[in-house]
Amino acid sequence: MIAQPTADRLTFIDGRGQIRRHLDLLRVSPWSASQWHDRWLVSDDTRKSVLLVSPDGRTAERLPTPFTLRSVRSAVPVDDDHYLLCDRESQSVVVVSRSGEVVWRYGRPNHPAGEEGCLTSPEHAIPLRSGVVIADTRNHRVLFVAWDGRLLWSLGGVGRVGSAPGHLWHPISVSAHGSRLLITDSGNDRVLEVDLDGQVVATHGDASVEAGSLHLPRSLEATRGGYLVADSYNNRVTSFDAHGENVVHTASALGRDLFWPRNATVIDGVTVVSDSRNGRVLLSDEPGTEAWRRLDLSVDGRPIGLIDPHAVRRCGPGWLLTDTGLNAVLLFDPATGEVLRTWCGEDSAWDGGTSSVTRLPLEDVHDALIDGQGTVWFANTGHHQLAALPSGESRLRAVTPRWASGGTSPFLSPRSIDLWGQHLLVTDSGNHRIVQLARSGVITGVYGRRRGHAVDCLSDPRLARFSHAGGAISIADYLNDRVLLVPRTALSRASETPGSAAP
């Protein structure tokens, strides 16, 4: 059985690889699904919920959860009354009762780390008789943890990223197959067979890759003297010159270590860092020094707190900030920190005071911009849309990319947007590509032949910007642990969607 979240469907395939049937689910986007009693236990990451779905897919009961889910990737039955839940943004794996009570946990909540007892973005876990096998995805390892919390063995790990024996790269799922475990080692394009002692006994598929100095970079910014990278997993911002030399790492500011910086940019000579999991934005007029200050925002003189700040950029009369925790895009005066306008999701708890607030069908917006005509563009990640709000209008318009020949090529988790002249640039991260398109939606170029490690391939790109006066594109190639600067002439103008494989 294959869960297809973008198609709202479960697909059943027999042992010969033939599709036997589809089960279309009503308003449910399944990331994982398992039979539980006479129904389906489904993790719906799009709607942040765990569901019990009827056999015909027409009705769904939302199960109570012990905390607000942010990115629920798998839910697997343990027994008649409990299931195993991976909410990758909480950095923990829990066993939950049907009434919503946590009865077992591994990992420190909201604390991604590689040390013992911690996880980073676990995508999947399965229960065995003696413990739990966890795909500790962004620590590039698989763990076997006893029910009493003891670590029994670990395969792969931070500092051992790659394809060499004993190494993994972004393992995303585990499953039991008789006396063996199957590990989907997605970054290495392979599946491993592992015995219950953690020893690899067979490998299917292969990719020769080695780790670099960056780990899950979120942004690449061309500066006057070189480049600036938000090196997220390493919890630092790295700057270097045009030759890759004179490297400077910034790992702390204002007496606190950086915690998962999502974006680093330079605006009007000021270095701006979104220190996302510390809930703050940092500013410095002297990059590489301790001369940092915190951006303090307010509404009607009342301070407001950030939750998970992402991109910051200069737009029109001020600076624009996206915050996925607030599910809001804020336009503010950088001199005073006063919020001038806000665009937020319909369910957002944002209290805008007397500032102008527009509520829209937005979900998990990672980036936004305002063009010269006053149109606000959103990378509406949670709804898999590029969306536009023209000046003076109240209705959000979805822009579906299409080829000049007429065929459509929908986005999957678009995470960033940029504009140069009449061209928009969108990171289509779920499809592992960068798309350049006209405002009408016609595709004028694509970079990313498929998911992979070759120079013309990408793996979950998170941010792309026009660079060097529009003649190049800078790309944070997230799951390949690298950043790229490619000329715009490298964009393909093919008339059909390049092949890509979901992560």
Coordinates of N, CA, C and O in Angstrom, one line a residue, residues 432-433 446-458 477 480 482 484 486 490 498:
H432 N 11.7 18.8 -6.2 CA 13.1 18.9 -6.3 C 13.6 19.7 -7.5 O 14.4 19.3 -8.3
R433 N 13.0 20.9 -7.6 CA 13.4 21.7 -8.8 C 13.2 23.2 -8.4 O 12.5 23.5 -7.4
V446 N 13.4 25.7 -16.0 CA 13.4 24.8 -14.8 C 14.8 24.3 -14.6 O 15.6 24.1 -15.5
Y447 N 15.2 24.3 -13.3 CA 16.5 23.7 -12.9 C 16.2 22.6 -11.9 O 15.5 22.8 -10.9
G448 N 16.8 21.4 -12.2 CA 16.6 20.2 -11.3 C 16.0 19.1 -12.2 O 14.8 19.0 -12.3
R449 N 16.9 18.3 -12.8 CA 16.5 17.3 -13.7 C 15.6 16.2 -13.0 O 14.7 15.7 -13.5
R450 N 16.0 15.9 -11.8 CA 15.3 15.0 -10.9 C 16.0 15.1 -9.5 O 16.9 15.8 -9.3
R451 N 15.4 14.3 -8.5 CA 16.1 14.3 -7.2 C 17.3 13.4 -7.3 O 17.3 12.3 -7.8
G452 N 18.4 14.0 -6.9 CA 19.7 13.3 -7.0 C 20.9 14.2 -6.6 O 20.7 15.3 -6.1
H453 N 22.1 13.7 -6.8 CA 23.3 14.4 -6.3 C 24.1 15.0 -7.4 O 25.1 15.7 -7.1
A454 N 23.8 14.7 -8.7 CA 24.5 15.3 -9.8 C 24.3 16.8 -9.8 O 23.4 17.4 -9.2
V455 N 25.2 17.5 -10.5 CA 25.2 19.0 -10.4 C 23.9 19.6 -10.9 O 23.4 20.5 -10.4
D456 N 23.3 18.9 -11.9 CA 22.0 19.4 -12.4 C 20.8 18.8 -11.8 O 19.7 18.9 -12.3
C457 N 21.0 18.2 -10.6 CA 19.9 17.6 -9.8 C 19.8 18.3 -8.5 O 20.8 18.9 -8.0
L458 N 18.7 18.2 -7.8 CA 18.5 18.8 -6.5 C 17.8 17.9 -5.6 O 17.2 16.9 -6.1
D477 N 20.5 23.8 -1.6 CA 20.2 22.5 -2.0 C 20.1 21.6 -0.7 O 21.1 20.9 -0.3
N480 N 20.9 17.8 -0.1 CA 22.3 17.4 -0.6 C 23.4 18.1 0.2 O 24.6 18.0 -0.2
R482 N 24.4 21.2 0.4 CA 25.3 22.0 -0.4 C 24.5 23.2 -0.9 O 23.3 23.3 -0.8
L484 N 24.4 26.1 -4.2 CA 24.8 26.1 -5.6 C 24.6 27.6 -6.2 O 23.7 28.3 -5.7
V486 N 24.2 28.9 -10.0 CA 24.1 28.4 -11.4 C 23.7 29.6 -12.3 O 22.9 30.5 -11.9
A490 N 21.4 28.0 -17.5 CA 21.3 26.5 -17.2 C 19.9 26.0 -17.0 O 19.7 24.8 -16.9
P498 N 10.2 17.7 -15.9 CA 11.4 16.8 -15.7 C 11.1 15.7 -14.7 O 10.3 15.9 -13.8

